[in-house]
């Protein structure tokens, strides 16, 4: 996602008697998220905000400490707990030709908490995910 996809900001307009739909609530979330991500990009840029130190535990294991980073789209990446990784289990390890490597993290969203969709129509999903977990 580049800056051009965030602009211009389009804010929901509420008025007395307005019939709200799921699209209105999605627009509200999109507006708020895009504003925050824009500010993250303009003020902080991308990279590590705090933590995320990488500590060598032995020849084949590292620990990544908890912390926060901002990706190039302004999205926050929060690592809640320290993580221990065996280097041999990381994709691409077998192709390394030197003793140096870069370790990267990326933003991801996972749908969770499936709930029954009361108003689903024939051909539509009977269950929808109630939440989106940012990881």
Backbone as JSON Lines, residues from 0, in Angstrom:
{"i":0,"aa":"X","n":[0.85,-1.19,0.0],"ca":[0.0,0.0,0.0],"c":[0.89,1.23,0.0]}
{"i":1,"aa":"X","n":[0.69,2.08,-0.93],"ca":[1.47,3.31,-1.05],"c":[0.62,4.5,-0.59]}
{"i":2,"aa":"X","n":[1.27,5.64,-0.36],"ca":[0.56,6.85,0.05],"c":[-0.62,7.18,-0.85]}
{"i":3,"aa":"X","n":[-0.44,6.98,-2.16],"ca":[-1.49,7.35,-3.11],"c":[-2.77,6.57,-2.86]}
{"i":4,"aa":"X","n":[-2.67,5.39,-2.24],"ca":[-3.86,4.61,-1.94],"c":[-4.56,5.12,-0.68]}
{"i":5,"aa":"X","n":[-3.86,5.89,0.13],"ca":[-4.45,6.42,1.36],"c":[-5.15,7.74,1.12]}
{"i":6,"aa":"X","n":[-4.79,8.45,0.07],"ca":[-5.3,9.79,-0.17],"c":[-6.34,9.78,-1.27]}
{"i":7,"aa":"X","n":[-7.27,10.66,-1.34],"ca":[-7.62,11.61,-0.28],"c":[-8.41,10.9,0.81]}
{"i":8,"aa":"X","n":[-8.46,11.52,1.97],"ca":[-9.23,10.95,3.07],"c":[-10.71,11.2,2.82]}
{"i":9,"aa":"X","n":[-11.5,10.19,3.02],"ca":[-12.94,10.27,2.78],"c":[-13.66,9.88,4.07]}
{"i":10,"aa":"X","n":[-14.21,10.87,4.75],"ca":[-14.82,10.69,6.07],"c":[-16.33,10.49,5.93]}
{"i":11,"aa":"X","n":[-16.85,9.6,6.74],"ca":[-18.29,9.36,6.78],"c":[-19.0,10.62,7.3]}
{"i":12,"aa":"X","n":[-20.15,10.96,6.74],"ca":[-20.93,12.09,7.21],"c":[-22.23,11.56,7.81]}
{"i":13,"aa":"X","n":[-22.41,11.86,9.07],"ca":[-23.62,11.41,9.77],"c":[-24.66,12.52,9.75]}
{"i":14,"aa":"X","n":[-25.9,12.17,9.67],"ca":[-26.99,13.13,9.74],"c":[-28.21,12.42,10.33]}
{"i":15,"aa":"X","n":[-29.12,13.21,10.87],"ca":[-30.32,12.68,11.51],"c":[-31.1,11.85,10.48]}
{"i":16,"aa":"X","n":[-31.44,10.62,10.86],"ca":[-32.23,9.74,10.02],"c":[-31.42,8.91,9.04]}
{"i":17,"aa":"X","n":[-30.09,9.01,9.09],"ca":[-29.26,8.25,8.15],"c":[-29.37,6.76,8.48]}
{"i":18,"aa":"X","n":[-29.62,5.94,7.46],"ca":[-29.66,4.49,7.61],"c":[-28.22,3.98,7.53]}
{"i":19,"aa":"X","n":[-27.71,3.42,8.61],"ca":[-26.33,2.95,8.64],"c":[-26.26,1.5,8.19]}
{"i":20,"aa":"X","n":[-25.29,1.22,7.34],"ca":[-25.07,-0.15,6.87],"c":[-23.67,-0.58,7.26]}
{"i":21,"aa":"X","n":[-23.35,-1.83,7.0],"ca":[-22.0,-2.31,7.3],"c":[-20.97,-1.51,6.5]}
{"i":22,"aa":"X","n":[-21.31,-1.07,5.3],"ca":[-20.39,-0.26,4.49],"c":[-20.05,1.06,5.19]}
{"i":23,"aa":"X","n":[-21.0,1.65,5.91],"ca":[-20.74,2.9,6.64],"c":[-19.75,2.66,7.78]}
{"i":24,"aa":"X","n":[-19.93,1.55,8.5],"ca":[-19.02,1.24,9.6],"c":[-17.63,0.88,9.07]}
{"i":25,"aa":"X","n":[-17.57,0.18,7.95],"ca":[-16.29,-0.14,7.32],"c":[-15.59,1.14,6.87]}
{"i":26,"aa":"X","n":[-16.35,2.09,6.31],"ca":[-15.78,3.37,5.88],"c":[-15.21,4.12,7.07]}
{"i":27,"aa":"X","n":[-15.89,4.06,8.21],"ca":[-15.41,4.73,9.42],"c":[-14.08,4.14,9.88]}
{"i":28,"aa":"X","n":[-13.99,2.79,9.88],"ca":[-12.74,2.14,10.26],"c":[-11.63,2.45,9.27]}
{"i":29,"aa":"X","n":[-11.93,2.42,7.99],"ca":[-10.94,2.7,6.96],"c":[-10.4,4.12,7.1]}
{"i":30,"aa":"X","n":[-11.28,5.07,7.34],"ca":[-10.87,6.46,7.51],"c":[-9.91,6.6,8.69]}
{"i":31,"aa":"X","n":[-10.29,6.04,9.84],"ca":[-9.47,6.13,11.05],"c":[-8.12,5.44,10.86]}
{"i":32,"aa":"X","n":[-8.15,4.23,10.29],"ca":[-6.9,3.5,10.07],"c":[-5.99,4.23,9.08]}
{"i":33,"aa":"X","n":[-6.56,4.73,7.99],"ca":[-5.74,5.43,6.99],"c":[-5.14,6.71,7.53]}
{"i":34,"aa":"X","n":[-5.88,7.45,8.36],"ca":[-5.34,8.66,8.98],"c":[-4.15,8.32,9.88]}
{"i":35,"aa":"X","n":[-4.34,7.3,10.73],"ca":[-3.28,6.9,11.65],"c":[-2.05,6.42,10.88]}
{"i":36,"aa":"X","n":[-2.26,5.62,9.84],"ca":[-1.14,5.1,9.06],"c":[-0.41,6.21,8.31]}
{"i":37,"aa":"X","n":[-1.18,7.18,7.83],"ca":[-0.58,8.33,7.15],"c":[0.33,9.09,8.11]}
{"i":38,"aa":"X","n":[-0.16,9.34,9.32],"ca":[0.63,10.05,10.33],"c":[1.87,9.24,10.68]}
{"i":39,"aa":"X","n":[1.71,7.91,10.84],"ca":[2.87,7.05,11.12],"c":[3.92,7.21,10.04]}
{"i":40,"aa":"X","n":[3.51,7.21,8.78],"ca":[4.45,7.34,7.67],"c":[5.13,8.7,7.66]}
{"i":41,"aa":"X","n":[4.36,9.75,7.86],"ca":[4.9,11.1,7.75],"c":[5.8,11.47,8.92]}
{"i":42,"aa":"X","n":[5.46,11.02,10.11],"ca":[6.24,11.4,11.3],"c":[7.36,10.41,11.58]}
{"i":43,"aa":"X","n":[7.04,9.13,11.54],"ca":[8.0,8.11,11.96],"c":[8.71,7.43,10.8]}
{"i":44,"aa":"X","n":[8.07,7.32,9.64],"ca":[8.64,6.52,8.57],"c":[8.51,5.04,8.92]}
{"i":45,"aa":"X","n":[9.25,4.2,8.23],"ca":[9.18,2.77,8.53],"c":[10.42,2.35,9.31]}
{"i":46,"aa":"X","n":[10.27,1.27,10.05],"ca":[11.4,0.73,10.82],"c":[11.01,0.4,12.24]}
{"i":47,"aa":"X","n":[12.0,0.1,13.04],"ca":[11.77,-0.29,14.43],"c":[11.49,0.95,15.27]}
{"i":48,"aa":"X","n":[10.41,0.89,16.04],"ca":[10.07,1.97,16.97],"c":[10.74,1.7,18.31]}
{"i":49,"aa":"X","n":[10.62,0.47,18.81],"ca":[11.28,0.1,20.06],"c":[11.41,-1.42,20.14]}
{"i":50,"aa":"X","n":[12.38,-1.88,20.9],"ca":[12.57,-3.31,21.11],"c":[13.04,-4.03,19.86]}
{"i":51,"aa":"X","n":[12.58,-5.27,19.7],"ca":[12.88,-6.13,18.56],"c":[14.37,-6.42,18.41]}
{"i":52,"aa":"X","n":[15.1,-6.38,19.51],"ca":[16.52,-6.75,19.47],"c":[16.64,-8.22,19.12]}
{"i":53,"aa":"X","n":[17.64,-8.58,18.34],"ca":[17.9,-9.96,17.98],"c":[19.14,-10.41,18.74]}
{"i":54,"aa":"X","n":[18.99,-11.48,19.53],"ca":[20.07,-11.96,20.38],"c":[20.42,-13.38,19.95]}
{"i":55,"aa":"X","n":[21.69,-13.63,19.7],"ca":[22.16,-14.97,19.34],"c":[22.2,-15.83,20.6]}
{"i":56,"aa":"X","n":[21.49,-16.94,20.57],"ca":[21.49,-17.85,21.71],"c":[22.55,-18.93,21.55]}
{"i":57,"aa":"X","n":[22.72,-19.4,20.32],"ca":[23.77,-20.35,19.96],"c":[23.97,-20.26,18.45]}
{"i":58,"aa":"X","n":[24.73,-21.17,17.88],"ca":[25.03,-21.09,16.45],"c":[23.79,-21.15,15.56]}
{"i":59,"aa":"X","n":[22.73,-21.78,16.02],"ca":[21.55,-21.97,15.17],"c":[20.26,-21.42,15.76]}
{"i":60,"aa":"X","n":[20.33,-20.64,16.84],"ca":[19.11,-20.11,17.46],"c":[19.27,-18.63,17.79]}
{"i":61,"aa":"X","n":[18.19,-17.88,17.59],"ca":[18.16,-16.47,17.97],"c":[16.89,-16.2,18.75]}
{"i":62,"aa":"X","n":[16.93,-15.15,19.55],"ca":[15.74,-14.68,20.25],"c":[15.44,-13.28,19.74]}
{"i":63,"aa":"X","n":[14.19,-13.06,19.34],"ca":[13.73,-11.73,18.94],"c":[12.92,-11.2,20.11]}
{"i":64,"aa":"X","n":[13.36,-10.09,20.68],"ca":[12.66,-9.52,21.83],"c":[11.38,-8.83,21.38]}
{"i":65,"aa":"X","n":[10.45,-8.69,22.31],"ca":[9.2,-8.0,22.02],"c":[9.48,-6.56,21.6]}
{"i":66,"aa":"X","n":[8.55,-5.97,20.87],"ca":[8.74,-4.6,20.44],"c":[7.73,-4.19,19.39]}
{"i":67,"aa":"X","n":[7.97,-3.03,18.79],"ca":[7.05,-2.45,17.81],"c":[7.83,-1.92,16.62]}
{"i":68,"aa":"X","n":[7.26,-2.14,15.43],"ca":[7.83,-1.58,14.2],"c":[6.7,-0.98,13.37]}
{"i":69,"aa":"X","n":[7.07,-0.12,12.43],"ca":[6.12,0.46,11.47],"c":[6.56,-0.02,10.09]}
{"i":70,"aa":"X","n":[5.62,-0.59,9.32],"ca":[5.99,-1.03,7.97],"c":[5.89,0.14,7.0]}
{"i":71,"aa":"X","n":[6.21,-0.1,5.73],"ca":[6.25,0.99,4.75],"c":[4.88,1.53,4.39]}
{"i":72,"aa":"X","n":[3.81,0.87,4.86],"ca":[2.45,1.37,4.65],"c":[1.93,2.09,5.9]}
{"i":73,"aa":"X","n":[2.77,2.26,6.92],"ca":[2.37,2.96,8.13],"c":[1.65,2.08,9.14]}
{"i":74,"aa":"X","n":[1.59,0.77,8.88],"ca":[0.89,-0.15,9.79],"c":[1.81,-0.54,10.94]}
{"i":75,"aa":"X","n":[1.24,-0.64,12.13],"ca":[2.0,-1.03,13.3],"c":[2.15,-2.54,13.33]}
{"i":76,"aa":"X","n":[3.36,-3.0,13.61],"ca":[3.62,-4.43,13.82],"c":[4.05,-4.57,15.27]}
{"i":77,"aa":"X","n":[3.23,-5.25,16.05],"ca":[3.49,-5.41,17.48],"c":[3.87,-6.86,17.75]}
{"i":78,"aa":"X","n":[5.05,-7.06,18.31],"ca":[5.48,-8.39,18.76],"c":[5.34,-8.37,20.27]}
{"i":79,"aa":"X","n":[4.3,-9.04,20.77],"ca":[3.96,-8.97,22.21],"c":[4.98,-9.64,23.11]}
{"i":80,"aa":"X","n":[5.46,-10.81,22.7],"ca":[6.35,-11.61,23.54],"c":[7.61,-11.95,22.77]}
{"i":81,"aa":"X","n":[8.69,-12.13,23.49],"ca":[9.93,-12.55,22.86],"c":[9.72,-13.91,22.19]}
{"i":82,"aa":"X","n":[10.42,-14.11,21.06],"ca":[10.27,-15.32,20.27],"c":[11.64,-15.94,20.07]}
{"i":83,"aa":"X","n":[11.75,-17.25,20.26],"ca":[12.98,-17.97,19.97],"c":[12.78,-18.7,18.65]}
{"i":84,"aa":"X","n":[13.72,-18.53,17.72],"ca":[13.65,-19.17,16.4],"c":[14.92,-19.97,16.15]}
{"i":85,"aa":"X","n":[14.74,-21.18,15.67],"ca":[15.87,-21.96,15.16],"c":[16.07,-21.52,13.72]}
{"i":86,"aa":"X","n":[17.26,-21.06,13.4],"ca":[17.54,-20.54,12.07],"c":[17.25,-21.57,10.98]}
{"i":87,"aa":"X","n":[17.49,-22.84,11.26],"ca":[17.3,-23.88,10.26],"c":[15.83,-24.06,9.88]}
{"i":88,"aa":"X","n":[14.9,-23.53,10.68],"ca":[13.47,-23.66,10.36],"c":[12.94,-22.46,9.57]}
{"i":89,"aa":"X","n":[13.77,-21.45,9.36],"ca":[13.34,-20.25,8.64],"c":[13.54,-20.47,7.15]}
{"i":90,"aa":"X","n":[12.49,-20.15,6.36],"ca":[12.56,-20.29,4.9],"c":[13.78,-19.56,4.35]}
{"i":91,"aa":"X","n":[14.53,-20.23,3.49],"ca":[15.7,-19.63,2.86],"c":[17.0,-19.93,3.56]}
{"i":92,"aa":"X","n":[16.96,-20.52,4.75],"ca":[18.19,-20.8,5.5],"c":[19.13,-21.69,4.7]}
{"i":93,"aa":"X","n":[18.58,-22.69,4.04],"ca":[19.4,-23.65,3.29],"c":[20.14,-22.98,2.13]}
{"i":94,"aa":"X","n":[19.63,-21.85,1.61],"ca":[20.24,-21.18,0.47],"c":[21.32,-20.17,0.86]}
{"i":95,"aa":"X","n":[21.51,-19.94,2.16],"ca":[22.52,-18.97,2.59],"c":[23.9,-19.38,2.11]}
{"i":96,"aa":"X","n":[24.64,-18.4,1.56],"ca":[25.99,-18.67,1.06],"c":[27.05,-18.01,1.95]}
{"i":97,"aa":"X","n":[26.62,-17.17,2.89],"ca":[27.55,-16.5,3.8],"c":[27.05,-16.67,5.23]}
{"i":98,"aa":"X","n":[27.77,-16.12,6.16],"ca":[27.35,-16.15,7.57],"c":[26.44,-14.99,7.93]}
{"i":99,"aa":"X","n":[26.13,-14.12,6.95],"ca":[25.28,-12.96,7.19],"c":[23.92,-13.15,6.57]}
{"i":100,"aa":"X","n":[22.9,-12.68,7.27],"ca":[21.53,-12.75,6.75],"c":[20.73,-11.59,7.35]}
{"i":101,"aa":"X","n":[19.65,-11.25,6.69],"ca":[18.73,-10.24,7.21],"c":[17.48,-10.93,7.72]}
{"i":102,"aa":"X","n":[16.99,-10.46,8.83],"ca":[15.76,-11.0,9.41],"c":[14.69,-9.94,9.28]}
{"i":103,"aa":"X","n":[13.56,-10.28,8.67],"ca":[12.48,-9.32,8.44],"c":[11.19,-9.81,9.08]}
{"i":104,"aa":"X","n":[10.33,-8.85,9.43],"ca":[8.99,-9.19,9.89],"c":[8.01,-8.47,8.97]}
{"i":105,"aa":"X","n":[6.77,-8.95,8.94],"ca":[5.78,-8.29,8.1],"c":[4.43,-8.29,8.8]}
{"i":106,"aa":"X","n":[3.63,-7.32,8.43],"ca":[2.28,-7.15,8.95],"c":[1.37,-8.21,8.32]}
{"i":107,"aa":"X","n":[0.42,-8.69,9.11],"ca":[-0.54,-9.66,8.62],"c":[-1.85,-9.49,9.37]}
{"i":108,"aa":"X","n":[-2.94,-9.85,8.72],"ca":[-4.25,-9.85,9.36],"c":[-4.84,-11.25,9.27]}
{"i":109,"aa":"X","n":[-5.42,-11.71,10.37],"ca":[-6.05,-13.02,10.41],"c":[-7.48,-12.86,10.94]}
{"i":110,"aa":"X","n":[-8.43,-13.38,10.18],"ca":[-9.82,-13.35,10.64],"c":[-10.0,-14.42,11.71]}
{"i":111,"aa":"X","n":[-10.77,-14.09,12.76],"ca":[-11.05,-15.07,13.81],"c":[-12.44,-14.83,14.4]}
{"i":112,"aa":"X","n":[-12.8,-15.6,15.37],"ca":[-14.09,-15.58,16.06],"c":[-15.27,-15.74,15.09]}
{"i":113,"aa":"X","n":[-15.4,-16.93,14.49],"ca":[-16.54,-17.13,13.58],"c":[-17.86,-17.08,14.35]}
{"i":114,"aa":"X","n":[-18.84,-16.4,13.77],"ca":[-20.18,-16.31,14.35],"c":[-21.21,-16.59,13.26]}
{"i":115,"aa":"X","n":[-22.37,-17.06,13.69],"ca":[-23.45,-17.35,12.75],"c":[-23.97,-16.05,12.15]}
{"i":116,"aa":"X","n":[-24.12,-16.01,10.84],"ca":[-24.62,-14.84,10.14],"c":[-26.14,-14.95,10.03]}
{"i":117,"aa":"X","n":[-26.84,-14.19,10.84],"ca":[-28.3,-14.29,10.95],"c":[-29.0,-14.01,9.62]}
{"i":118,"aa":"X","n":[-28.53,-13.04,8.88],"ca":[-29.21,-12.63,7.64],"c":[-28.58,-13.18,6.37]}
{"i":119,"aa":"X","n":[-27.85,-14.29,6.48],"ca":[-27.2,-14.8,5.26],"c":[-28.26,-15.32,4.29]}
{"i":120,"aa":"X","n":[-27.96,-15.11,3.01],"ca":[-28.84,-15.56,1.94],"c":[-28.31,-16.87,1.39]}
{"i":121,"aa":"X","n":[-29.11,-17.57,0.61],"ca":[-28.67,-18.8,-0.01],"c":[-27.47,-18.5,-0.91]}
{"i":122,"aa":"X","n":[-26.45,-19.32,-0.82],"ca":[-25.23,-19.11,-1.59],"c":[-24.2,-18.28,-0.85]}
{"i":123,"aa":"X","n":[-24.6,-17.64,0.26],"ca":[-23.66,-16.86,1.07],"c":[-23.15,-17.72,2.23]}
{"i":124,"aa":"X","n":[-22.09,-17.25,2.83],"ca":[-21.52,-17.98,3.96],"c":[-22.49,-17.97,5.15]}
{"i":125,"aa":"X","n":[-22.59,-19.13,5.79],"ca":[-23.46,-19.25,6.96],"c":[-22.78,-18.64,8.19]}
{"i":126,"aa":"X","n":[-21.45,-18.66,8.2],"ca":[-20.68,-18.09,9.31],"c":[-19.76,-17.0,8.76]}
{"i":127,"aa":"X","n":[-19.6,-15.94,9.53],"ca":[-18.68,-14.85,9.22],"c":[-17.72,-14.7,10.39]}
{"i":128,"aa":"X","n":[-16.54,-14.18,10.12],"ca":[-15.59,-13.92,11.19],"c":[-15.93,-12.58,11.84]}
{"i":129,"aa":"X","n":[-15.93,-12.57,13.15],"ca":[-16.36,-11.42,13.94],"c":[-15.22,-10.41,14.18]}
{"i":130,"aa":"X","n":[-13.99,-10.85,14.12],"ca":[-12.85,-9.99,14.42],"c":[-11.72,-10.2,13.41]}
{"i":131,"aa":"X","n":[-10.82,-9.23,13.35],"ca":[-9.59,-9.34,12.57],"c":[-8.43,-9.1,13.52]}
{"i":132,"aa":"X","n":[-7.56,-10.09,13.66],"ca":[-6.39,-10.0,14.53],"c":[-5.22,-9.48,13.7]}
{"i":133,"aa":"X","n":[-4.64,-8.36,14.09],"ca":[-3.45,-7.85,13.42],"c":[-2.23,-8.51,14.04]}
{"i":134,"aa":"X","n":[-1.38,-9.07,13.19],"ca":[-0.18,-9.76,13.7],"c":[1.04,-9.28,12.95]}
